[in-house]
Coordinates of C-alpha atoms in Angstrom, one line a residue:
X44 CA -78.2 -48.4 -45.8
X45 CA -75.6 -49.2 -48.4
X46 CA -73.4 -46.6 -49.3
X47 CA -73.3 -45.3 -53.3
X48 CA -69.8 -44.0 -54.0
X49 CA -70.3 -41.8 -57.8
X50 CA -68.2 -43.0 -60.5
X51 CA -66.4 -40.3 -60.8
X52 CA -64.4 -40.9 -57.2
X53 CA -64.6 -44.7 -58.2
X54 CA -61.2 -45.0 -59.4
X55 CA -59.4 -42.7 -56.6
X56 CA -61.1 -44.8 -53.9
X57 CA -59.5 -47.7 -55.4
X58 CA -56.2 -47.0 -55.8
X59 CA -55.9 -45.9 -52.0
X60 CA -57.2 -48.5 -51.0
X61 CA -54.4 -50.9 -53.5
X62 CA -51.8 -48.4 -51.4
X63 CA -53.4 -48.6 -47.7
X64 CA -53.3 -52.7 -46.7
X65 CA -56.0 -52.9 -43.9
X66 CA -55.0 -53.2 -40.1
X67 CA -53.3 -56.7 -39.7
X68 CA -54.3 -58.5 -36.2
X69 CA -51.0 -59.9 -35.8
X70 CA -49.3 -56.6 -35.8
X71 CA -51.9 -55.0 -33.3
X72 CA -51.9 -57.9 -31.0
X73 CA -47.7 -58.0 -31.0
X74 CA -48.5 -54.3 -29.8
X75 CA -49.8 -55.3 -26.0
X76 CA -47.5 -55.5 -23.7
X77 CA -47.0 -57.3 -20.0
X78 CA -45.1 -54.2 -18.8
X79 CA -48.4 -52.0 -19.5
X80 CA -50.9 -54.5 -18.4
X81 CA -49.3 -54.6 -15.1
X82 CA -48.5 -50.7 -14.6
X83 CA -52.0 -50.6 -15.1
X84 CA -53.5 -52.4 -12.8
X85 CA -51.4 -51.0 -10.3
X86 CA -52.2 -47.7 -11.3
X87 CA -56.1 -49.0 -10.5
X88 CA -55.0 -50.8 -6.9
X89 CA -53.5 -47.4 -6.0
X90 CA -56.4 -45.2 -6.7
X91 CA -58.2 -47.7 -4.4
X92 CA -56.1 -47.6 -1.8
X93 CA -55.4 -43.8 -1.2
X94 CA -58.9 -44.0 0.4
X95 CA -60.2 -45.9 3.9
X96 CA -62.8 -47.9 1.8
X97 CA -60.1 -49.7 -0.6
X98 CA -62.1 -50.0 -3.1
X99 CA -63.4 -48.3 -6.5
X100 CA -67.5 -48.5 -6.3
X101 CA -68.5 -46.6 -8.4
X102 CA -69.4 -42.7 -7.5
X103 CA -66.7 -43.4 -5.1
X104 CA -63.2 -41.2 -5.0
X105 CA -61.0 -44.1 -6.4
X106 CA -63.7 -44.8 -9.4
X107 CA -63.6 -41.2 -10.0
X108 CA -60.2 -41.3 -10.6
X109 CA -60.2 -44.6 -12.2
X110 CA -62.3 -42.6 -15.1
X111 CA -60.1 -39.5 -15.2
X112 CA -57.4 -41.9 -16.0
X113 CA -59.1 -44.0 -18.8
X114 CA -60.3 -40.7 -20.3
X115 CA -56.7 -38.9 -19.9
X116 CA -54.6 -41.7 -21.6
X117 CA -56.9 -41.8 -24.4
X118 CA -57.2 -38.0 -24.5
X119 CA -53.3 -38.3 -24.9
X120 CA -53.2 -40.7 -28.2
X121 CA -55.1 -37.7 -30.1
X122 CA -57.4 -40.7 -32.2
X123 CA -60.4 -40.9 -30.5
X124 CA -63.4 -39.0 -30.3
X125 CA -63.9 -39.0 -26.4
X126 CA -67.3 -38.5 -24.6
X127 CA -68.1 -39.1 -21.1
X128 CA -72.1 -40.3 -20.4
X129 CA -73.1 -38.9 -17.1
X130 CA -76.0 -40.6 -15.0
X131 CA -77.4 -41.3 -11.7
X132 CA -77.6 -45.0 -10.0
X133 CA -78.6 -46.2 -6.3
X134 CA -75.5 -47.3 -4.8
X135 CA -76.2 -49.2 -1.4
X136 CA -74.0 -51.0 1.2
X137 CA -75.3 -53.5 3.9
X138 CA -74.7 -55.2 7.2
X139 CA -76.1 -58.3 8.2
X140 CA -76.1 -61.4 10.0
X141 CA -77.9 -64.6 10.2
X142 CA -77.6 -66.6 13.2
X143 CA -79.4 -70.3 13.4
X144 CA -80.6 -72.1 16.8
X145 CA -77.4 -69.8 18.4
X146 CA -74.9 -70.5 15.6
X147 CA -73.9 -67.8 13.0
X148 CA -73.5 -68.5 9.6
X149 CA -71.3 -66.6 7.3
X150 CA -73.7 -64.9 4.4
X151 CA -73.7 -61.3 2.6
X152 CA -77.0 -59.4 1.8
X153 CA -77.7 -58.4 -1.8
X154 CA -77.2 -55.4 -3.6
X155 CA -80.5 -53.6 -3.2
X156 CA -81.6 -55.6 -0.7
X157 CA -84.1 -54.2 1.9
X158 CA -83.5 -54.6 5.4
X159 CA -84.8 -56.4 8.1
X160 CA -84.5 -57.6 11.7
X161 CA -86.8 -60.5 12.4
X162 CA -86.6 -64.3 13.9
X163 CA -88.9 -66.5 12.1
X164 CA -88.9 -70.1 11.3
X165 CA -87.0 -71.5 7.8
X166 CA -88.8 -73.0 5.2
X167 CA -87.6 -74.3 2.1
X168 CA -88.8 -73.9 -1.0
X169 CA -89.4 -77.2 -3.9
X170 CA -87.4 -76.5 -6.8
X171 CA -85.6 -73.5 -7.6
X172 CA -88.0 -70.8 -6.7
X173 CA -88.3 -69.6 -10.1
X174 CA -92.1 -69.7 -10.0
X175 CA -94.8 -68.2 -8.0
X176 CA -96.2 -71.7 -7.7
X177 CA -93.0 -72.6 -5.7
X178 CA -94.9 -70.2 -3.1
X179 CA -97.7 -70.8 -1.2
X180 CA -99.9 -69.6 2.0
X181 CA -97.6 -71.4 4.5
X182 CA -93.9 -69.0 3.4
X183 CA -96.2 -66.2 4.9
X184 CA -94.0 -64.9 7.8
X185 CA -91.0 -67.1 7.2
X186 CA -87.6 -67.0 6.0
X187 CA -87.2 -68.9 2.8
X188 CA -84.3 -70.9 1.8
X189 CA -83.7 -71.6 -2.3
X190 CA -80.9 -72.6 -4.0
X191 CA -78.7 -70.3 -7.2
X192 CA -80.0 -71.3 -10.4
X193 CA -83.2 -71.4 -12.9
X194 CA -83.9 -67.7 -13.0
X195 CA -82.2 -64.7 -11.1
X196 CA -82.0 -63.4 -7.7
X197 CA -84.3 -60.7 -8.5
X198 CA -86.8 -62.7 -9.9
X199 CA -86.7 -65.5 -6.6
X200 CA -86.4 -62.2 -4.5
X201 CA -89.7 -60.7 -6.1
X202 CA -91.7 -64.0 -5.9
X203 CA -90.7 -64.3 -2.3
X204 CA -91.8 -60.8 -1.4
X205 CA -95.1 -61.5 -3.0
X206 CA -95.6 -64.4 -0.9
X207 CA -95.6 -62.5 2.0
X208 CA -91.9 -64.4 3.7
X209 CA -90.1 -62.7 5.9
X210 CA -87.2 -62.9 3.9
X211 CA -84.7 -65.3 1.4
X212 CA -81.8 -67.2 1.6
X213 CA -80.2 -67.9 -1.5
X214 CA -77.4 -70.5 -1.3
X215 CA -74.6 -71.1 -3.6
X216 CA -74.4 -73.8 -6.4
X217 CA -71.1 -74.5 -6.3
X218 CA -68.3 -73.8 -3.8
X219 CA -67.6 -70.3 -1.9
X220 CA -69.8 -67.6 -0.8
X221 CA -72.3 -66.1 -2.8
X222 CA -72.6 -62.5 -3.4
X223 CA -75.1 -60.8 -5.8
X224 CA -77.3 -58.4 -7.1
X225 CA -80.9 -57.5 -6.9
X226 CA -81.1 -55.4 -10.3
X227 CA -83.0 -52.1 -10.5
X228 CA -84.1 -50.7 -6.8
X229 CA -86.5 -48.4 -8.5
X230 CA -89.0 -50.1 -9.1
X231 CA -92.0 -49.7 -6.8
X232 CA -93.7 -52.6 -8.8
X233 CA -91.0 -54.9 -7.7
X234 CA -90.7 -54.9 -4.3
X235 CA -88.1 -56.9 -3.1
X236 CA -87.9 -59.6 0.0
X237 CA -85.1 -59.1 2.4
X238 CA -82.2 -61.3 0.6
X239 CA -78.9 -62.4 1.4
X240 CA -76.3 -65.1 0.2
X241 CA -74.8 -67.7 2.0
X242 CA -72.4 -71.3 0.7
X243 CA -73.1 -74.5 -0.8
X244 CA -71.8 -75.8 2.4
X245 CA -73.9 -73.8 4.5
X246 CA -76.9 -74.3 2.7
X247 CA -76.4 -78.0 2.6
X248 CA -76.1 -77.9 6.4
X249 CA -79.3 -76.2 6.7
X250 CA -81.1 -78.5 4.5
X251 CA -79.7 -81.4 6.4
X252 CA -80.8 -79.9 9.6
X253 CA -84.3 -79.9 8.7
X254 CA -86.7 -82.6 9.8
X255 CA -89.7 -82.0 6.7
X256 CA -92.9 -81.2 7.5
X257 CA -95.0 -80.9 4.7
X258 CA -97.5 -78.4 4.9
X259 CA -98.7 -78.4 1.4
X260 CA -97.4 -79.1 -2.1
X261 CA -94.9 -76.5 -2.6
X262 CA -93.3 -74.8 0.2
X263 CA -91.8 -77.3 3.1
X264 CA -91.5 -76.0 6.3
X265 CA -88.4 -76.8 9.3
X266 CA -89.4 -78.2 12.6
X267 CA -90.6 -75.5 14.9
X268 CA -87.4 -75.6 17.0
X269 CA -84.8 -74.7 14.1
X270 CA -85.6 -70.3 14.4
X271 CA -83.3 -68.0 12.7
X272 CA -82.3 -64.8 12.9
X273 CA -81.6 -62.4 9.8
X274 CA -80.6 -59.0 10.4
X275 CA -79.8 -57.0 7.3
X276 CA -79.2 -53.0 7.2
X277 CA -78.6 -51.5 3.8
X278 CA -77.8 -47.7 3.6
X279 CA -78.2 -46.5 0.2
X280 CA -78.2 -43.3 -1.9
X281 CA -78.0 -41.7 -5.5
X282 CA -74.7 -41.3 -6.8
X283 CA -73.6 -39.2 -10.0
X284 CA -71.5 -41.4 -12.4
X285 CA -70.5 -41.8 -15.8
X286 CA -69.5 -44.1 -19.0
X287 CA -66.7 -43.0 -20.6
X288 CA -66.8 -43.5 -24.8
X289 CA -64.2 -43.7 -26.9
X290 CA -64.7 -43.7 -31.0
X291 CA -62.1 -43.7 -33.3
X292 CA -61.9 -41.1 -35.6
X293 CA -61.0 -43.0 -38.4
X294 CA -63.4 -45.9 -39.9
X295 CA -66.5 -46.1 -41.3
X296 CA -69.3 -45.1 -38.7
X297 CA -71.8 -46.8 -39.7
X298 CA -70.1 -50.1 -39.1
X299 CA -69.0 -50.1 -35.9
X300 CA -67.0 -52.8 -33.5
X301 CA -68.1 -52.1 -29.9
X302 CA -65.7 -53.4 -27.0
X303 CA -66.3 -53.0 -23.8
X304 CA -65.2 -53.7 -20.1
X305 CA -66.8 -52.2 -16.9
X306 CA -64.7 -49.8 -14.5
X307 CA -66.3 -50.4 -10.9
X308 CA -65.4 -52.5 -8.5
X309 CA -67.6 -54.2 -5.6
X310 CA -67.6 -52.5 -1.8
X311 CA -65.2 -55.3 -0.6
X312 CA -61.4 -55.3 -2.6
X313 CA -60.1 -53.6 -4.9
X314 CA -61.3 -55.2 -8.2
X315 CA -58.2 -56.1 -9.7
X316 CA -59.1 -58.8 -11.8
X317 CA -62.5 -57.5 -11.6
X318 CA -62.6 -56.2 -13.8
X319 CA -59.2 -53.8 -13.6
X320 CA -58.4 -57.0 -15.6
X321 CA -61.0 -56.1 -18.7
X322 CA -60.3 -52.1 -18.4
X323 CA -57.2 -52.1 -19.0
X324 CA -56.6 -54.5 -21.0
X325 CA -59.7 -52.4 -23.2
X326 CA -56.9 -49.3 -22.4
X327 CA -54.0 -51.0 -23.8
X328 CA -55.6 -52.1 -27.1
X329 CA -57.0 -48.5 -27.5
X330 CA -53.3 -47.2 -27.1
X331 CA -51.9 -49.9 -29.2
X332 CA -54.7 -49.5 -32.1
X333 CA -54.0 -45.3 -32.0
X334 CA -50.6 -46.0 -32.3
X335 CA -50.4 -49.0 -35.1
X336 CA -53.1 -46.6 -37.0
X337 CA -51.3 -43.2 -36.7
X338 CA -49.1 -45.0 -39.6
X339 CA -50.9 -44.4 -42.6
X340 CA -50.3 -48.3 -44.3
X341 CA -52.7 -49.4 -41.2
X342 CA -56.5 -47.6 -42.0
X343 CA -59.1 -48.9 -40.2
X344 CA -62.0 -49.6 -42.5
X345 CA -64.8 -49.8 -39.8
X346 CA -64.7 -47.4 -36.9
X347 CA -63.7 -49.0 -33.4
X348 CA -66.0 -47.8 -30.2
X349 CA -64.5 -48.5 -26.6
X350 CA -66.9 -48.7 -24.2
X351 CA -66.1 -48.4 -20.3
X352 CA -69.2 -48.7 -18.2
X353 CA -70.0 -47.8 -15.0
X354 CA -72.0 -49.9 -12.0
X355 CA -71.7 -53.2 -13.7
X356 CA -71.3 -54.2 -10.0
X357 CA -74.8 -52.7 -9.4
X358 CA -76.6 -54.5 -11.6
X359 CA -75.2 -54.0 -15.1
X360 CA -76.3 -50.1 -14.8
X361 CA -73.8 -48.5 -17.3
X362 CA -74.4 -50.8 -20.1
X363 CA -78.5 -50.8 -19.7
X364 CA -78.3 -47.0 -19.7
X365 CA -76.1 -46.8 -22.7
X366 CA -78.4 -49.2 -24.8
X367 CA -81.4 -47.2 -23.5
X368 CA -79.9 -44.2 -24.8
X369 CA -79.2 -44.9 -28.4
X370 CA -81.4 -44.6 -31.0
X371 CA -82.7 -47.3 -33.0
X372 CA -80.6 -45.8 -35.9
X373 CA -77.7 -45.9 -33.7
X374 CA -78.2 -49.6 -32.4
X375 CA -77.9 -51.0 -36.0
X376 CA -74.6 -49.3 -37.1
X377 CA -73.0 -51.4 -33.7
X378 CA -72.2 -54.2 -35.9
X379 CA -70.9 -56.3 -33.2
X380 CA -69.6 -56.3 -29.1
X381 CA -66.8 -58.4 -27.9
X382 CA -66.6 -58.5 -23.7
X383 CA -63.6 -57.9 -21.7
X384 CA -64.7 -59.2 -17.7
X385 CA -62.0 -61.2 -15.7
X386 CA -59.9 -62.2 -18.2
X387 CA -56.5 -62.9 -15.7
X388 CA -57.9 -64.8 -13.2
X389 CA -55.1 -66.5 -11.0
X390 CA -56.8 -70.6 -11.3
X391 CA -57.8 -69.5 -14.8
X392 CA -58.8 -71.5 -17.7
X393 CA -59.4 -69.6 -21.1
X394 CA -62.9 -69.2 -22.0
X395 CA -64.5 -68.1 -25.0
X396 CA -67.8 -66.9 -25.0
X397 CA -70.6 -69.9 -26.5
X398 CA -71.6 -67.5 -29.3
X399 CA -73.4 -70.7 -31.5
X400 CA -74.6 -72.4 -28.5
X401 CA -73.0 -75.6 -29.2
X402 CA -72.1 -76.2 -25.8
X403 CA -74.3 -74.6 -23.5
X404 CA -77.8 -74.6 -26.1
X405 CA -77.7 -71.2 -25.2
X406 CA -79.3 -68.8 -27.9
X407 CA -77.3 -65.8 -29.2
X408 CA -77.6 -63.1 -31.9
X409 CA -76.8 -64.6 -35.4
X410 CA -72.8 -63.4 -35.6
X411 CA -72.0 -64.2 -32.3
X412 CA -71.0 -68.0 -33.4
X413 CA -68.6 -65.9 -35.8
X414 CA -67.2 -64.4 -32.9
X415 CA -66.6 -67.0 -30.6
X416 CA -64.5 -69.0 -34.0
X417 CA -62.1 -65.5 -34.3
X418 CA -61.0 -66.2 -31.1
X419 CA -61.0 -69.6 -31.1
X420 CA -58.6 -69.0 -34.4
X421 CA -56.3 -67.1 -32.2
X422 CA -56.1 -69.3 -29.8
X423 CA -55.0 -72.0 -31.8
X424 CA -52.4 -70.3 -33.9
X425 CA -50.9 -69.7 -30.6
X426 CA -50.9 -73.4 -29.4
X427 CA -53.5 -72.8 -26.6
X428 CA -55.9 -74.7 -25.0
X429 CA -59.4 -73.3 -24.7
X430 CA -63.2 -73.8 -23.9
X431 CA -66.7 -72.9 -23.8
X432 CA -67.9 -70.1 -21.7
X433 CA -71.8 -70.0 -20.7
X434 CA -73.9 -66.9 -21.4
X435 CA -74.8 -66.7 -17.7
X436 CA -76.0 -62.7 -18.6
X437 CA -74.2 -61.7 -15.4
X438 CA -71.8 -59.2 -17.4
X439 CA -72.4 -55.7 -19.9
X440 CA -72.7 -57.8 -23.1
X441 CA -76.3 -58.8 -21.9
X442 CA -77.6 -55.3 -22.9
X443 CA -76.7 -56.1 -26.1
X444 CA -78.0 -59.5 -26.8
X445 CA -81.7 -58.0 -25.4
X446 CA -80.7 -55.8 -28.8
X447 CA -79.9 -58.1 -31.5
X448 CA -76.2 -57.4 -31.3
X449 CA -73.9 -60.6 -32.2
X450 CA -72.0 -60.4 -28.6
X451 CA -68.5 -62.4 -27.7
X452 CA -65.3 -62.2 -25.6
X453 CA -63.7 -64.0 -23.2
X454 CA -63.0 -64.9 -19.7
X455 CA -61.3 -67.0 -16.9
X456 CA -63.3 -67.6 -14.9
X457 CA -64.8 -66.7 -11.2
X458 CA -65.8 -68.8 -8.0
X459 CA -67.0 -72.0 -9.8
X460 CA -64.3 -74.8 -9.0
X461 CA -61.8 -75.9 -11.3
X462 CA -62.4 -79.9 -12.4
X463 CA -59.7 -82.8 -12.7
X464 CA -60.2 -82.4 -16.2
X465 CA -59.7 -78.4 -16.3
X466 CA -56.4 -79.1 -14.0
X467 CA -55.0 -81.0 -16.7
X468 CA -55.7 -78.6 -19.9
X469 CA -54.7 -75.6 -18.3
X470 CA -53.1 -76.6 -15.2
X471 CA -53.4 -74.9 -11.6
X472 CA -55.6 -76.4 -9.0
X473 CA -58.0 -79.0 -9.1
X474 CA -61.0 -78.1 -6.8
X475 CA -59.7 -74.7 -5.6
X476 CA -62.4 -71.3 -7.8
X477 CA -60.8 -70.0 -11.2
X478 CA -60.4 -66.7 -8.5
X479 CA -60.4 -67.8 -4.8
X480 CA -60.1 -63.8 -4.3
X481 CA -63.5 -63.1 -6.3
X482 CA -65.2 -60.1 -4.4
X483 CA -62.8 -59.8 -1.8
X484 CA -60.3 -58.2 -0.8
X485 CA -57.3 -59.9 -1.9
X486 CA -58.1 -59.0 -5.4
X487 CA -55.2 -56.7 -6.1
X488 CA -52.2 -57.1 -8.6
X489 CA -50.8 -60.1 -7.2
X490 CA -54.1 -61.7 -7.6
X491 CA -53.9 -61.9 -11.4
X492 CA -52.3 -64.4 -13.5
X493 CA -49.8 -62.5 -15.8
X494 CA -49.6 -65.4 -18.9
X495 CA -54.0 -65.6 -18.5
X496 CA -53.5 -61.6 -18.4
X497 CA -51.3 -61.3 -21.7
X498 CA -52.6 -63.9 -23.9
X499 CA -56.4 -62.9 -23.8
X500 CA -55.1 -58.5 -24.0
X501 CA -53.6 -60.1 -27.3
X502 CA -56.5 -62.4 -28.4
X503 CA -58.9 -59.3 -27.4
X504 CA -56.6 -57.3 -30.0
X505 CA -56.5 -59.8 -33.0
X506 CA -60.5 -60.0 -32.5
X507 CA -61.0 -56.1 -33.0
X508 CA -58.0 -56.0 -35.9
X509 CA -59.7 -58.8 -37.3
X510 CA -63.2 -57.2 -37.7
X511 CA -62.0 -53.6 -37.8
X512 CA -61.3 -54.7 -41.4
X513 CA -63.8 -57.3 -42.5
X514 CA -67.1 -57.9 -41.2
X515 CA -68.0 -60.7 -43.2
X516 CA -69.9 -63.5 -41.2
X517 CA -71.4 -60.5 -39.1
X518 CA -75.1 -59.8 -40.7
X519 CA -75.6 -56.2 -41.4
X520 CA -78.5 -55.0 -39.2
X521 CA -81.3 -52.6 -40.5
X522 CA -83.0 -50.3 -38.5
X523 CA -86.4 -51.8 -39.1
X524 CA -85.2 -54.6 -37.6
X525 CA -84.1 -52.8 -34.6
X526 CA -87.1 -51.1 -34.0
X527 CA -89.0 -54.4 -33.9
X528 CA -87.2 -55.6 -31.3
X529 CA -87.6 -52.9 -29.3
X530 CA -85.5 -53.0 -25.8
X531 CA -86.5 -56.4 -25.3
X532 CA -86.4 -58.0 -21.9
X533 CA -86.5 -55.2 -19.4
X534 CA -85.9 -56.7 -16.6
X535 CA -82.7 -54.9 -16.0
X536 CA -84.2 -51.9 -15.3
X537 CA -84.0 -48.3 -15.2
X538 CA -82.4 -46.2 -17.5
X539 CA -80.8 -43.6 -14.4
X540 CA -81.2 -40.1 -14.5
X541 CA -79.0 -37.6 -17.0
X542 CA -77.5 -34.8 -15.1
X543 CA -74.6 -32.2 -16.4
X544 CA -71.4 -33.2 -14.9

C-alpha cells in the first residue's frame, strides 16, 4: 500500500532528505575487504575441524557454532534487528556400494535415500526418466540406470519406486561424481526408490557394456549375465536447527532487499566454498553496511534483510521453511532476493544469474532481468568479464521464484567443466570443474580463489547499496497478488517442525 505522508510533515521530510544523500554502492563495496573474507572462512574451516566429522552439517557441533558466530558478529554492529528461526529437518548419512559382474564402481547414495541390499539385473531406461511412461512392467525387480537432467532426482526417484525397480542409478552429465538430494523424506506419498550417484564415465561404461534387449517400448533391459550389486545404508534422524535473520533497523519495511546465503555444509569436507564462500561474504556486507550507515550522510531508504539458512544441503530446507512461514502480507514487502552460493570457486568464471532468460529461456519473476543488468553494471565498470548463469533451482533463491519474488546473484561455478572458450575469458583450466573439490574434502581455505572471492563480496555489496536506495525497475508486489499465487510448486516439501530453542 502506498504510503500518505500529511502535509504538514511534507516539508521536514524534504529537507532531510536534501541533507541525507542515499547509501552510495561504491562506498559500501570499497568497504569489503580480502583480509576479512579470508579470516572468515577460516574462522568456518576451524569450527569444522575441532570435531572427528570435519564438517558443518547442519544440527551438527561445527554448524552450531557456525550460527553463534554469524549471530554474535552481527549482534556486535548494534544495527540489526536479529532473530533466529528454529526448526526440525531429517538429517541422514549413508554407506553404499555398487559392485558390477565383480568390479566396483565408485558412486554415493542420495540424501534421503532408502536403503537396500539386493543383486538384480540393470536396465536402462529411454530418455531421461522424467516420465512414468519411461517405466514399464519389465523395471519390476531391477536396478534402473538414467542419466542427470529433464526433471530432478526426486522426481526420477519417485517414478522408479512406482514402477516397482529395485533401485536407481543416476549418472552424471558432465564430468565428476554426482552427489544429490532427494528433497523432503516426509512424505509417505512419495516413497522413494533406493538411489545413488555415480560419473559420466562410469555410466558411459555401463551403457557400453550392455548388449540391448528390448523388452518393450520403454524400459531396455542388460543381458542376463551383467548382475549388480547395490548396497545402500542410510541412518537418519531429526535434528533441531535454525535460520538466523538479520533486518536492519533503519529503512523502510515495507520495501525490503532480501540477501541470502546458506550456512551448512555437506557430510564430506568442510564447505569452504560451499557455501562458507556466500556466508561470509553475506557477513562482511552486513558489517560493512552497519558501519557505512552508522554515519548519518548514508540512510538506507529501504530496509536490508540478511538471510542465513539452514539445510540447503538437505534439500533447500531453511529457505522452504522460511517462505512457508511468512504471511502473504509479509511475502510482498520482500521486494527482491539476490543469492550468494559459491561465489570463490578456485577454476571459477563469474556468473550472473539469467534473471531475463535471454540465455538459458529460462522464466523468472519480472525484476529479476533488472537484477541480473545491476550486476552486470558492476562488472563492467570494473573491467571484468562475465556470463550467464542458469536457473538450475538447486540453491535458496528457488523458494522465492515458486513466490513471485524477482531473484538474482551470482556464482562460479561447481563440477561442470570449464570449456576452451571459458579458459580464455577468465583463464584457469580448460577441461578441469569450476571446483574440482565440490563436496569433498579438500574444500577448505586454500580451496577458494581470493580475486573470484573479493570481486563478487564487492559486486554482492554495490547490488544491495544499489537497491537499498532505489527500487525502480523492481515492480511493487500487492498482496492480492501474493495470495493468488499461493506457495506454488510444492515439491520441495515440508515446512519442519517449530520447536523453542
Amino acid at each position: 500500500m502506498k504510503s500518505v505522508v500529511p502535509l504538514l510533515f511534507a516539508p521536514v521530510i524534504v529537507a532531510l532528505a536534501t541533507k541525507r544523500a542515499p547509501i552510495s554502492p561504491d562506498t559500501l563495496s570499497s568497504q569489503i575487504s580480502l583480509d576479512y573474507l579470508l579470516e572468515g572462512t577460516q574462522k568456518l574451516q576451524e569450527f569444522a575441524y575441532s570435531y572427528p566429522q570435519r564438517n558443518r552439517v547442519f544440527g551438527g557441533a561445527a554448524h552450531n557454532d557456525t550460527l553463534n558466530y554469524i549471530y554474535n558478529e552481527l549482534l556486535q554492529t548494534g544495527a540489526y534487528d536479529l532473530h533466529r528461526q528454529p526448526q526440525v529437518h531429517t538429517w541422514t548419512t549413508g554407506n553404499q556400494s555398487l559392485t558390477v559382474n565383480g568390479d566396483t564402481i565408485d558412486a554415493l547414495s542420495m540424501v534421503h535415500s532408502p536403503s537396500t541390499n539386493v543383486t538384480a539385473e540393470l536396465a536402462i531406461t529411454p530418455r531421461l526418466g522424467c516420465s512414468p511412461s519411461d517405466y514399464d512392467s519389465s523395471a519390476v525387480g531391477k536396478v534402473l540406470l538414467t542419466r542427470r537432467g529433464g526433471c530432478s532426482f526426486a522426481s526420477k526417484s519417485i517414478l522408479a519406486a512406482s514402477a516397482n525397480a529395485a533401485g536407481l542409478i543416476i549418472y552424471n552429465n558432465v564430468a565428476g561424481r554426482l552427489r544429490g538430494t532427494l528433497g523432503n523424506p516426509n512424505d509417505p506419498s512419495s516413497p522413494f526408490a533406493p538411489t545413488i550417484g555415480i560419473s559420466l564415465l562410469d555410466g558411459q561404461r555401463l551403457l557400453r557394456s550392455i548388449t540391448p534387449n528390448a523388452t518393450s517400448s520403454n524400459t531396455t533391459t542388460a543381458t542376463p549375465s551383467l548382475r549388480l550389486t547395490l548396497y545402500i545404508h542410510t541412518e537418519s534422524a531429526p535434528r533441531l536447527t535454525y535460520n538466523v535473520i538479520a533486518q536492519t533497523k533503519d529503512g523502510d519495511p515495507t520495501n525490503i532487499i532480501a540477501v541470502g546465503s546458506h550456512t551448512d555444509s555437506v557430510d564430506a569436507g568442510p564447505g569452504i566454498n560451499d557455501n562458507g564462500s556466500g556466508t561470509i561474504s553475506s557477513l562482511a556486507l552486513a558489517r560493512a553496511l552497519a558501519l557505512t550507515t552508522s554515519n548519518t550522510s548514508f540512510p538506507l531508504r529501504h530496509a536490508v534483510r540478511f538471510l542465513f539458512f539452514t539445510a540447503e544441503e538437505f534439500g533447500l530446507r531453511g529457505s522452504t521453511y522460511y517462505l512457508h512461514s511468512l504471511s502473504a502480507t509479509d511475502r510482498a514487502h520482500i521486494r527482491l532476493y539476490l543469492n550468494f552460493d559459491m561465489i570463490a570457486s578456485p577454476n571459477y568464471a563469474y556468473m550472473i544469474y539469467d534473471g531475463d532468460g535471454s540465455s538459458f529461456n529460462v522464466s523468472a519473476p519480472t525484476g529479476s532481468g533488472h537484477i541480473e543488468k545491476t550486476f552486470q553494471g558492476y562488472f563492467e565498470s570494473q573491467n571484468v568479464s562475465y556470463q550467464a548463469a542458469e536457473f538450475i533451482r538447486r540453491s535458496d533463491y528457488r523458494a522465492f521464484m515458486r513466490h513471485g519474488i524477482p531473484v538474482g546473484g551470482l556464482f562460479t561455478g561447481s563440477d561442470k567443466v570449464k570449456t576452451q572458450h571459458e579458459a580464455e575469458v577468465f583463464g584457469g583450466r580448460m577441461g578441469v570443474p569450476y571446483d574440482p573439490h565440490y563436496h569433498g574434502p579438500g574444500d577448505t581455505v586454500g580451496n577458494l580463489s581470493p580475486e573470484a572471492f573479493l570481486m563478487n563480496a564487492r559486486a554482492a555489496a554495490f547490488a544491495v547499496a544499489s537497491y537499498a536506495r532505489d527500487l525502480d525497475g523492481i515492480p511493487v508486489r500487492n498482496v492480492s497478488r501474493v495470495v493468488r499465487e499461493g506457495f506454488g510448486d510444492k515439491r520441495g516439501g515440508g515446512q519442519g517442525v517449530v520447536v523453542a530453542l
